[in-house]
Coordinates of C-alpha atoms in Angstrom, one line a residue:
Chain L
X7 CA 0.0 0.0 0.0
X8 CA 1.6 3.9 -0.9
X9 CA 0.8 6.1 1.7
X10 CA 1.3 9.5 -1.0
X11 CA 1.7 12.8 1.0
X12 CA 0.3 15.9 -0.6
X13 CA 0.8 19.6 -0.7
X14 CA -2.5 21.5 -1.7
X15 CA -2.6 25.2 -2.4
X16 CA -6.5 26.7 -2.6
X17 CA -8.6 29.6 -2.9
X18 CA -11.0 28.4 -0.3
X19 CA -13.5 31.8 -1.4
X20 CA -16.1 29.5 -2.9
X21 CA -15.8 26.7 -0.5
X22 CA -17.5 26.1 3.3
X23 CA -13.9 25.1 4.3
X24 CA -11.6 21.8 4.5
X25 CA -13.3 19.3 5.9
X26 CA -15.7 16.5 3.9
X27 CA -19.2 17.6 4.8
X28 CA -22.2 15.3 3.3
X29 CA -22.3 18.4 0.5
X30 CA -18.7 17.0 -0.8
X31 CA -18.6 19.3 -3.6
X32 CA -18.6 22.5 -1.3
X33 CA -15.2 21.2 0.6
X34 CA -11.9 21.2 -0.7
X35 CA -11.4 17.8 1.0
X36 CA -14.4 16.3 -1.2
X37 CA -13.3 18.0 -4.1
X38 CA -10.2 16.3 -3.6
X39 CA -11.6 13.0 -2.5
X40 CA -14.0 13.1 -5.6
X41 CA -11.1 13.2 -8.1
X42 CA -8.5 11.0 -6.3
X43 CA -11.4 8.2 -5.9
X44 CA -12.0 8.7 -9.9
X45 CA -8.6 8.3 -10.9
X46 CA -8.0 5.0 -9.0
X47 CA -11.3 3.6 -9.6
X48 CA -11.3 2.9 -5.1
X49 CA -13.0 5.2 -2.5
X50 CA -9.9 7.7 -1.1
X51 CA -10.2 9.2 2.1
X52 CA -7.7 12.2 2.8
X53 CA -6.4 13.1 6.0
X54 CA -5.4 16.9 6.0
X55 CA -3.1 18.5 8.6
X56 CA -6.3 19.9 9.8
X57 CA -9.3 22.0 9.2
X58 CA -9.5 25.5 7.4
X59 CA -11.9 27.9 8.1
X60 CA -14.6 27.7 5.0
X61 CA -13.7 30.8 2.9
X62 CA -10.1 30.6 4.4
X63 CA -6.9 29.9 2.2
X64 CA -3.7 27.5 1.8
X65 CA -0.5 27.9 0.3
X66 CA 0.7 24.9 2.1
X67 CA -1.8 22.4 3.0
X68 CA -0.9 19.3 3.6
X69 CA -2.9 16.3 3.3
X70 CA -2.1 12.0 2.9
X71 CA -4.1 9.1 1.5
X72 CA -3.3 5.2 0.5
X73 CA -3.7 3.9 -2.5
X74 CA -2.9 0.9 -4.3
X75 CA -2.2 2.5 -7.5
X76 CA 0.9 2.4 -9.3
X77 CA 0.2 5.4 -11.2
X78 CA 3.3 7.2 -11.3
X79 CA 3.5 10.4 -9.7
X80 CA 4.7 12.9 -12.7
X81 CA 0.8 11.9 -14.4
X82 CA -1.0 11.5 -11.2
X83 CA -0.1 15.2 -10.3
X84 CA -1.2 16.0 -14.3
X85 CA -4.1 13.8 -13.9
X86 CA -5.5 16.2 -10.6
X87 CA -5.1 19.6 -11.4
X88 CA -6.6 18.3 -14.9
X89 CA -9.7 17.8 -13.0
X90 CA -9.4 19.5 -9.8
X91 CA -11.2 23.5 -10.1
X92 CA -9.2 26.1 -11.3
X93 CA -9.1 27.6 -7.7
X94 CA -7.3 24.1 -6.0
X95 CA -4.1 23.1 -7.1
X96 CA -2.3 19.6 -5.6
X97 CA 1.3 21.3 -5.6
X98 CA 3.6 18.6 -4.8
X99 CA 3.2 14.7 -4.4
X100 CA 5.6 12.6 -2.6
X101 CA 5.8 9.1 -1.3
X102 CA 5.9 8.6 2.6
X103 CA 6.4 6.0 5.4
X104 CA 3.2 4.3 5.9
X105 CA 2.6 5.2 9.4
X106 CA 2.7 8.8 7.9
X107 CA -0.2 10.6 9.4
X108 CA -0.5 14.4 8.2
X109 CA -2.8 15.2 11.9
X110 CA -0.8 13.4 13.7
X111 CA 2.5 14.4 12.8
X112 CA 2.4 17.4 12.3
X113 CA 4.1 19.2 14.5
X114 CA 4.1 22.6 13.9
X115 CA 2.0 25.4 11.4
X116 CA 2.2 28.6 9.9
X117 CA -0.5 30.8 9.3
X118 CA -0.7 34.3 7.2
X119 CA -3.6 36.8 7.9
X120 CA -3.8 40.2 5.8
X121 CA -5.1 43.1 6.5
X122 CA -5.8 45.9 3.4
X123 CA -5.2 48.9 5.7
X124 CA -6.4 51.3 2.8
X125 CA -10.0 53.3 2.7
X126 CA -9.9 52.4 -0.7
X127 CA -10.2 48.6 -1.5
X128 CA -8.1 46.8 -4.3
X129 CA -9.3 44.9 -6.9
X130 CA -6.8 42.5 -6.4
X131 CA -6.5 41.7 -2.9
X132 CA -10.3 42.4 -1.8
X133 CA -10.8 38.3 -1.8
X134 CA -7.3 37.7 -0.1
X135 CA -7.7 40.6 2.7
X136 CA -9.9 41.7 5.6
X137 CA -10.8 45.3 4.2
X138 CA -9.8 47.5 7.5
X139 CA -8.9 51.6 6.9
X140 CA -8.8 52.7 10.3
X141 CA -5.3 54.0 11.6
X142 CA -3.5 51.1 13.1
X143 CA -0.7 51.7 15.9
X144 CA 1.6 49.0 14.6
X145 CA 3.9 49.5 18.1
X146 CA 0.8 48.2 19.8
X147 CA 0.7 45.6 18.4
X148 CA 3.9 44.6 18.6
X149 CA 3.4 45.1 22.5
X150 CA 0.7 42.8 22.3
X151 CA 2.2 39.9 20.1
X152 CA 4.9 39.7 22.1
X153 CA 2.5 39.2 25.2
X154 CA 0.3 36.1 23.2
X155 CA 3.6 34.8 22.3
X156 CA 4.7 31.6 24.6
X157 CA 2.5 28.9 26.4
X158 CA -0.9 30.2 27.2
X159 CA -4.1 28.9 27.9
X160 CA -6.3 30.3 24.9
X161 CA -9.4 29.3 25.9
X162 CA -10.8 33.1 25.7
X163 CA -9.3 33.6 22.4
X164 CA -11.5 30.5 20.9
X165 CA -15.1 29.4 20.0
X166 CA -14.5 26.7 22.1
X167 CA -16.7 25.3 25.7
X168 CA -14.7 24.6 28.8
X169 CA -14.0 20.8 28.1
X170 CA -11.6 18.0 28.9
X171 CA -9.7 19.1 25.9
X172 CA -6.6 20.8 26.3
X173 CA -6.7 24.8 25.3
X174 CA -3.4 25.2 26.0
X175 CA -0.9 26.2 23.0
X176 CA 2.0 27.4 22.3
X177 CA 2.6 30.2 20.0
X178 CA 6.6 30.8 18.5
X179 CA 6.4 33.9 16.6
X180 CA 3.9 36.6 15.7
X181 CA 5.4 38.7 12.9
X182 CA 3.8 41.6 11.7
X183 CA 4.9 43.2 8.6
X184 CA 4.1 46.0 6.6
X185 CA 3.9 45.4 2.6
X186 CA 2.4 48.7 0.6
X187 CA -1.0 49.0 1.5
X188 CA -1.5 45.3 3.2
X189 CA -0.5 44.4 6.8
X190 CA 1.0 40.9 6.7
X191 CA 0.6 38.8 10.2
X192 CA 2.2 35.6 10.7
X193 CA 1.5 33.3 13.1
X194 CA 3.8 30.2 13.7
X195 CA 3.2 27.7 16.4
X196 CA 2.7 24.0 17.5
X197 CA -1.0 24.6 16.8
X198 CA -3.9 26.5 16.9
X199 CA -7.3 26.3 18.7
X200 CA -10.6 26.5 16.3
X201 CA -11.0 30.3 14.9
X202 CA -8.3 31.4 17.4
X203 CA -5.9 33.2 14.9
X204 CA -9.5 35.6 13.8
X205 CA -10.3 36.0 17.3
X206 CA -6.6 37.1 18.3
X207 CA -6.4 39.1 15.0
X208 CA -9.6 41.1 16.2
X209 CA -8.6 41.9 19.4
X210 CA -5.0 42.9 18.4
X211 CA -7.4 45.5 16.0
X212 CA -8.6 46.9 18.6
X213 CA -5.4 47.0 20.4
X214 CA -4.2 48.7 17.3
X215 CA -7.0 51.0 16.9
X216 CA -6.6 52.5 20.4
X217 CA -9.9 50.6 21.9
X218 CA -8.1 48.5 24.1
X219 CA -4.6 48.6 26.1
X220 CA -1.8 45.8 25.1
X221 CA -2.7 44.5 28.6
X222 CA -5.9 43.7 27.4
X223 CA -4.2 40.1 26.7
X224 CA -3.2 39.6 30.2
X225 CA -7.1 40.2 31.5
X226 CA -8.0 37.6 28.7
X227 CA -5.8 34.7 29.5
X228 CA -7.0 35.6 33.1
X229 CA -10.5 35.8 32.8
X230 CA -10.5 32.8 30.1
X231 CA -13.9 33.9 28.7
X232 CA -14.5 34.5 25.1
X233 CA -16.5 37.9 25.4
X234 CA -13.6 39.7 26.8
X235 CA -11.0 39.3 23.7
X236 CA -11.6 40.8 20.0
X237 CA -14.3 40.3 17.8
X238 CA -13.8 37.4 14.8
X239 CA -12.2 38.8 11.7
X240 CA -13.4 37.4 8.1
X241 CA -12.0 34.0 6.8
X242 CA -11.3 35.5 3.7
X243 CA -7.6 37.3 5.1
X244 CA -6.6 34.2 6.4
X245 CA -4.0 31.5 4.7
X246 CA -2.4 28.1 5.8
X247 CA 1.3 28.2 4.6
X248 CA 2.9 25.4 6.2
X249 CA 2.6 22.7 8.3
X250 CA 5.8 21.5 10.1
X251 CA 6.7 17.6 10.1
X252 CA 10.1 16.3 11.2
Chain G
X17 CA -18.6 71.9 -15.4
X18 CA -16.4 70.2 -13.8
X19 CA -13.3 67.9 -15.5
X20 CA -13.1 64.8 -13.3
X21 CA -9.7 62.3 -13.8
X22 CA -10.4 58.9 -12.3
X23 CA -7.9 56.1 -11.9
X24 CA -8.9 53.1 -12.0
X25 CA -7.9 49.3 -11.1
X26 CA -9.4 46.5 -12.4
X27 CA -10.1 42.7 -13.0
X28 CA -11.0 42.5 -16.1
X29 CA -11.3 38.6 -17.0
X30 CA -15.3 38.7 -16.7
X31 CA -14.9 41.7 -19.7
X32 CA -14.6 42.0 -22.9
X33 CA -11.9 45.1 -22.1
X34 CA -12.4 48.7 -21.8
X35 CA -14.6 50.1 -24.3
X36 CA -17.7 50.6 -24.3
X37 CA -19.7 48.1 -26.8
X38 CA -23.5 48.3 -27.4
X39 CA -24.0 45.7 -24.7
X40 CA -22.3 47.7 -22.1
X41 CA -22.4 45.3 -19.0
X42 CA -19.4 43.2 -20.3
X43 CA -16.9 46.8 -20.7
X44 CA -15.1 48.2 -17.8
X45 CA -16.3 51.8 -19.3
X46 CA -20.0 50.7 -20.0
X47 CA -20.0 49.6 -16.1
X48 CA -18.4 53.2 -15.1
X49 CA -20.4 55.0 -17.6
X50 CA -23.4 53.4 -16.1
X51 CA -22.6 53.9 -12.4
X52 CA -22.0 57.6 -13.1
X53 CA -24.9 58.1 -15.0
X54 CA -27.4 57.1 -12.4
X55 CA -25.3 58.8 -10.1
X56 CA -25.9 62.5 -11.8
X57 CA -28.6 61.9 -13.3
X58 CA -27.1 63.1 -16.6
X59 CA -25.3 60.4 -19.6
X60 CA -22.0 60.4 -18.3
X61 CA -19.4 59.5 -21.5
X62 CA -16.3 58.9 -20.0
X63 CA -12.6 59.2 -22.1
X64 CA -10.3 56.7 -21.3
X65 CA -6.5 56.8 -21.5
X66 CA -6.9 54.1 -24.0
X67 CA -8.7 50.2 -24.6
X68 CA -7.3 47.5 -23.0
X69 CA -8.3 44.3 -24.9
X70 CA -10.6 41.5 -23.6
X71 CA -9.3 40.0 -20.4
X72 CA -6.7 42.6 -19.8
X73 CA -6.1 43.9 -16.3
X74 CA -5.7 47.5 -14.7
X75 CA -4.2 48.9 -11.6
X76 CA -3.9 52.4 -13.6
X77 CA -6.0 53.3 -16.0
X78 CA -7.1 56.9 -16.3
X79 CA -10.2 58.3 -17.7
X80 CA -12.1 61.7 -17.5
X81 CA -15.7 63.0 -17.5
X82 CA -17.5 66.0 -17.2
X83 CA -20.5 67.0 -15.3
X84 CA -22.6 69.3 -13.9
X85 CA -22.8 67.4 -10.3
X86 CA -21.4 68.9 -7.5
X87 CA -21.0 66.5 -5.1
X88 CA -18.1 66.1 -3.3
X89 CA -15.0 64.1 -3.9
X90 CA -15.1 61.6 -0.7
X91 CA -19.4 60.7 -0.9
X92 CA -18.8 60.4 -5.1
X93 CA -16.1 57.5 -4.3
X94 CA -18.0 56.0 -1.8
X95 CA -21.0 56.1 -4.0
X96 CA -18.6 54.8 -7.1
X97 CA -17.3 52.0 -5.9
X98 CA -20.3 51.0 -3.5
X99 CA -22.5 50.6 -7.2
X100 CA -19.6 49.0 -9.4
X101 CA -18.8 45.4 -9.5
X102 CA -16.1 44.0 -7.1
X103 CA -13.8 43.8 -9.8
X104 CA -14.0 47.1 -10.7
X105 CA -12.4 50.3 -8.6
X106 CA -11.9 53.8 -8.9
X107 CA -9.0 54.4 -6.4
X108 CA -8.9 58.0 -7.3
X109 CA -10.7 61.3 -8.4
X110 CA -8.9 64.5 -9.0
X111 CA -10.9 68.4 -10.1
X112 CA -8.6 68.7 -13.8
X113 CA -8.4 71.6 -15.7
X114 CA -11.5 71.5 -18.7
X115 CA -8.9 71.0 -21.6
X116 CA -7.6 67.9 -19.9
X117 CA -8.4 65.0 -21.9
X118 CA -7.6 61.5 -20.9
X119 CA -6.5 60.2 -24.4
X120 CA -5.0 62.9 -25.9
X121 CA -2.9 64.5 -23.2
X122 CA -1.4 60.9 -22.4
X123 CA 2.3 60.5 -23.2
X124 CA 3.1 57.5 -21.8
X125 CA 2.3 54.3 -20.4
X126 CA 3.8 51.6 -18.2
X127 CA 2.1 47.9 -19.0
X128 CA 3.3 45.1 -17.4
X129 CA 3.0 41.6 -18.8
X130 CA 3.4 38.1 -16.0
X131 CA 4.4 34.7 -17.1
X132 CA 4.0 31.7 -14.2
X133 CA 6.6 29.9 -15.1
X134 CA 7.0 26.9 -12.8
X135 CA 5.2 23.3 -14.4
X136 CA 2.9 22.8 -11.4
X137 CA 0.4 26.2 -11.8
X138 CA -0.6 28.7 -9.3
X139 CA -4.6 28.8 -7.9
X140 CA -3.9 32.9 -6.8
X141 CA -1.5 34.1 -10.1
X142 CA -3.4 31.9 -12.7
X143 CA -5.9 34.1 -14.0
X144 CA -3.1 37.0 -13.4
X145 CA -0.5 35.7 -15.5
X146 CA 0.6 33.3 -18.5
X147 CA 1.3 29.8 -17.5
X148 CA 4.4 28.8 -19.3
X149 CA 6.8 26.0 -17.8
X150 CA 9.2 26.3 -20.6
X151 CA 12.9 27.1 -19.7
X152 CA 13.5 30.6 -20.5
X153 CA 16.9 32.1 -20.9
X154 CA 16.8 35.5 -19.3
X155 CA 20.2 36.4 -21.0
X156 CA 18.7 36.3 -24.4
X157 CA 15.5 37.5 -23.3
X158 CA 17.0 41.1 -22.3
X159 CA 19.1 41.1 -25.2
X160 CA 15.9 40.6 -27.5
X161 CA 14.4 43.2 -25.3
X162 CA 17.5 45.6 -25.8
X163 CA 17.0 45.4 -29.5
X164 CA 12.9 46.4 -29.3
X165 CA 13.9 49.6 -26.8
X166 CA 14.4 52.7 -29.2
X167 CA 12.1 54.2 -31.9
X168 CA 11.1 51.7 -34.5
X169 CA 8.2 51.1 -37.2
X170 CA 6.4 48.0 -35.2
X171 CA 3.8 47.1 -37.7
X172 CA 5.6 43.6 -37.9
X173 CA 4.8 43.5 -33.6
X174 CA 1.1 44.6 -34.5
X175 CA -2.2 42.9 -35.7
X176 CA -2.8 46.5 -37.6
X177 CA -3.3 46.5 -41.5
X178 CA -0.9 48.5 -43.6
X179 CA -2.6 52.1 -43.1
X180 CA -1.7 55.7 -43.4
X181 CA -1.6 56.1 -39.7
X182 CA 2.2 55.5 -38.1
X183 CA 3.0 52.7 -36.8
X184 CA 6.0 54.2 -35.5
X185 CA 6.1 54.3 -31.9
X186 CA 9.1 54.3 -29.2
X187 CA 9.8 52.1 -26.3
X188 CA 11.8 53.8 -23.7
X189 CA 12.0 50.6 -21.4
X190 CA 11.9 46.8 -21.5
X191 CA 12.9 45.3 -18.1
X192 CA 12.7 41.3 -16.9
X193 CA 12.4 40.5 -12.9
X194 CA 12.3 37.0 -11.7
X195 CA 9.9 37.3 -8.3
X196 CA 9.8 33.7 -7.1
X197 CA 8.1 31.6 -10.0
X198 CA 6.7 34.7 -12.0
X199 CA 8.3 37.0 -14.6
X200 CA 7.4 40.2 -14.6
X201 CA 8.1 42.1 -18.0
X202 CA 7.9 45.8 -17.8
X203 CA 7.1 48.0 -20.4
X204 CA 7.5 51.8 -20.5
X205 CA 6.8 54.0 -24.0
X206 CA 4.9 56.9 -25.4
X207 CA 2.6 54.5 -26.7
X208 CA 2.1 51.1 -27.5
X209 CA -0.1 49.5 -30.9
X210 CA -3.1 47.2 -30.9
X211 CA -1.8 43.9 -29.3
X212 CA 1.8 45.3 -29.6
X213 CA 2.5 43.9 -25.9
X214 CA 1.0 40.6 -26.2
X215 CA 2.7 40.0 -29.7
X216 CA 6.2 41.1 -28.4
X217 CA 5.9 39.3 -25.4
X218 CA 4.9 35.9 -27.7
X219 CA 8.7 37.4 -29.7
X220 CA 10.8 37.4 -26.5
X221 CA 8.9 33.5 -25.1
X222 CA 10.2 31.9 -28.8
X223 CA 13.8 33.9 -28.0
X224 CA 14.0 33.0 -24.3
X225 CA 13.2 29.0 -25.2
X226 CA 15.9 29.7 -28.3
X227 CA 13.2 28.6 -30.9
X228 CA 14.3 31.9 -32.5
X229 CA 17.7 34.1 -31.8
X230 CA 17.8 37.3 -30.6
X231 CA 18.4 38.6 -33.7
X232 CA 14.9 37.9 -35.4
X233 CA 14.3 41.2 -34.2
X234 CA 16.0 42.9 -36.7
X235 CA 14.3 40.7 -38.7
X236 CA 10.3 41.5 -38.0
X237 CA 11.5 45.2 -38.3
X238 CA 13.3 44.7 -41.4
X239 CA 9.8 42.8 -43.3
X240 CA 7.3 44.3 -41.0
X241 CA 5.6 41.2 -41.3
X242 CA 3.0 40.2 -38.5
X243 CA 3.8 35.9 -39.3
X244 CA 7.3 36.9 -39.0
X245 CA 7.2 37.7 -35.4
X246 CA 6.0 35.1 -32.3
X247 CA 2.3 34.2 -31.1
X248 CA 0.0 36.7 -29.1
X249 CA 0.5 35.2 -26.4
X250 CA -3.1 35.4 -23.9
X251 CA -4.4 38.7 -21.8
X252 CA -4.8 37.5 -18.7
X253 CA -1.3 38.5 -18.1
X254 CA -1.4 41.6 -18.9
X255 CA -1.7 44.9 -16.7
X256 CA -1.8 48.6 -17.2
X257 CA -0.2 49.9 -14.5
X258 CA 0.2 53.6 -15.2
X259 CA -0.3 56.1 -17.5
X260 CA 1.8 59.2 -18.1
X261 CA 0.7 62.9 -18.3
X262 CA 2.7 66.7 -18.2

C-alpha cells in the first residue's frame, strides 16, 4: 500500500472550508476525494493536517491518503489539477512512510492573515484581505504579540466550551509586517485552537485602533472567557502556509 | 462643469476590455459610464487613456468625464465604488483643468506583462499571468528586449493592417524581474499599438526557449511582417499599470 503525501494550495472563497461535509462538492477535501477516488477507480479518504476555516486559504496544505495504484507520480499530479477546479491546485506529491499521518504528525503550522489597511479597497487583494482603513498603531501591536507569544491557555481567544480538551498552546512567533497597503501577520506555532488566529487578530485590532490597552491580553488569559478578547475577523484574510513535520 | 480624472484598477477577466460596446455590461467603461450616469442623473461618457483588450487587467488606468454634479469628492467614491462590480475600482478622483483630456494628453504608459513559469500552476497568479513551464533564458531574453527599446516602425509586432496612420512608436523601457516563479516584464513607451504587448511578449517567449535568436528582431523590423514575429500570447497576463501625463 503507498501512503502518497500531498501539498494542496486553494482559494477556499467559494468553499464552506476543509473538511468533507455530506455536500462534498462544497469542501476542498471532497473535491479532492471526488477526483483522487476517480482516478484510481477505489473510495480515497484524505487526511489533511487539519481544518481551514470555510472561505479561508492555503498555500501549504498538507494532506495523505493510501492507494494501491501504481500510477506514477509525474501523471498523477497532471491527472489532478486536470480535474481539480481552477481555484485548488495539488502542488507537490511525494511518497511517505506508511505510518505517515498528516494530523498526527504534524508538529508545527504557519499561518498568514492580511489586512488591506487602505480606505480604498483593491481589486486585487479584496478576496485575499480583511478590508480595514482605520489608523493602526503598529507599536501596539507589537506590544501585544509579544504578550500572546509563549505557552498560554487560549481558551478566551476560541469558539471553544470549557471541556476536557486541552486549550493550552504554544505560539513561536507573531510577525507583523508592513507590505504597501497590506499588513501581513504571521502566526507560527505548535497549533492553533478553532477560529483562534481571527479571534486574536480582532482583538490585536482593537489594540491597534486604540480601543483596548496591550494589557488587554493579560485580562484575557486571566479571565478565560470568550467575550472579553476581539471580535472574529473574516476568513477570507486568512491563509495556511505550512505545516511542520520532522 | 467640472473635468473629473479617475484612476482606475481593475479585473478585467469577466470583460470583454475597456470600451464601451453596445452591450455595455461586459466593458469596464460601460459599467463606469453606467454607475455615473445614475449617479448624476445626466449620460456620463467617459474618455479613457486608451482600450485594454478582452481580459486585460488595470491597476492604472485613467479616464475623465465632465459634469454638472457637484458632489463632493469623498461621498462620489463612496458612491462609485459602493455601485460597481467588485472587480472594478476607482481608487482615485482629482478636479482637472477642462482641456484635460484622458487620451489625448497621455504620453506615456507603463504595462506590465506576467508569465507563471513553474510546471505545477498557481490557484492565486493563474488568471493573473501566462502559465508557461518552458525554460526561459533571461540572457537572451534582455538582449531581445534591448534590440525592441528605441524608436522603430512595429507594424511587424502589430495585428494593424498597412494604413496611413504610423505605426511608428518608441519604447523607452523593457525590463525582466524574476519574483519567485513569476516573470514580470515591464514595459514603458509613449505608446504602444493594438496587441503590440502581447505579440512582443509571444517574440521574446520563442527567443527565451531559443526557438528563434535574438536577432529575429532585426528581422520582423526589417519585413514588418506580423507571421514573422511570435504568437499573441493570452491577456490575462497583462496589466496597465500607469499612464503618463505633463
Amino acid at each position: 500500500m503507498r501512503n502518497i503525501k500531498m501539498t494542496i494550495e486553494y482559494d477556499g472563497g467559494r468553499y464552506l472550508g476543509w473538511q468533507r461535509l455530506s455536500d462534498s462538492d462544497k469542501t476542498i477535501q471532497g473535491k479532492i476525494e471526488n477526483v483522487l477516488s476517480a482516478m484510481t477507480g477505489d473510495k480515497i479518504e484524505i487526511i489533511g493536517s487539519g481544518r481551514t476555516d470555510a472561505g479561508a486559504h492555503a498555500n501549504g496544505q498538507v494532506a495523505n491518503f493510501k492507494t494501491i495504484a501504481t500510477m506514477e507520480f509525474p501523471a498523477m499530479l497532471d491527472h489532478l489539477n486536470r480535474y481539480l477546479p481552477r481555484d485548488i491546485i495539488v502542488k507537490k506529491l511525494e511518497e511517505v512512510p506508511e505510518r505517515f499521518h498528516a494530523r498526527y504528525n504534524a508538529n508545527g503550522k504557519k499561518y498568514s492573515y492580511y489586512v488591506w489597511n487602505n480606505p480604498v479597497p483593491s481589486v486585487f487583494e479584496r478576496n485575499f484581505s480583511y478590508d480595514y482603513p482605520g489608523e493602526l498603531d503598529i507599536a501596539k501591536m507589537n506590544e501585544a504579540c509579544n504578550k500572546l507569544v509563549g505557552k498560554h491557555d487560549f481558551i478566551g481567544f476560541s469558539s471553544l466550551k470549557k471541556s476536557k480538551k486541552s486549550t493550552v498552546r504554544t505560539i513561536d512567533e507573531i510577525k507583523i509586517q508592513k507590505e504597501g497597503d497590506l499588513l501581513h501577520f504571521t502566526f507560527t506555532g505548535e497549533g492553533f485552537l478553532y477560529k483562534m488566529i481571527r479571534i486574536i487578530m480582532g482583538t490585536i485590532i482593537e489594540i491597534g485602533l486604540g480601543m483596548t490597552e496591550p494589557e488587554a491580553i493579560d485580562a484575557i488569559f486571566k479571565s478565560g472567557i470568550r467575550s472579553d478578547a476581539g471580535m472574529t475577523v473574516p476568513s477570507q484574510g486568512l491563509f495556511l502556509d505550512e505545516v511542520y513535520y520532522d
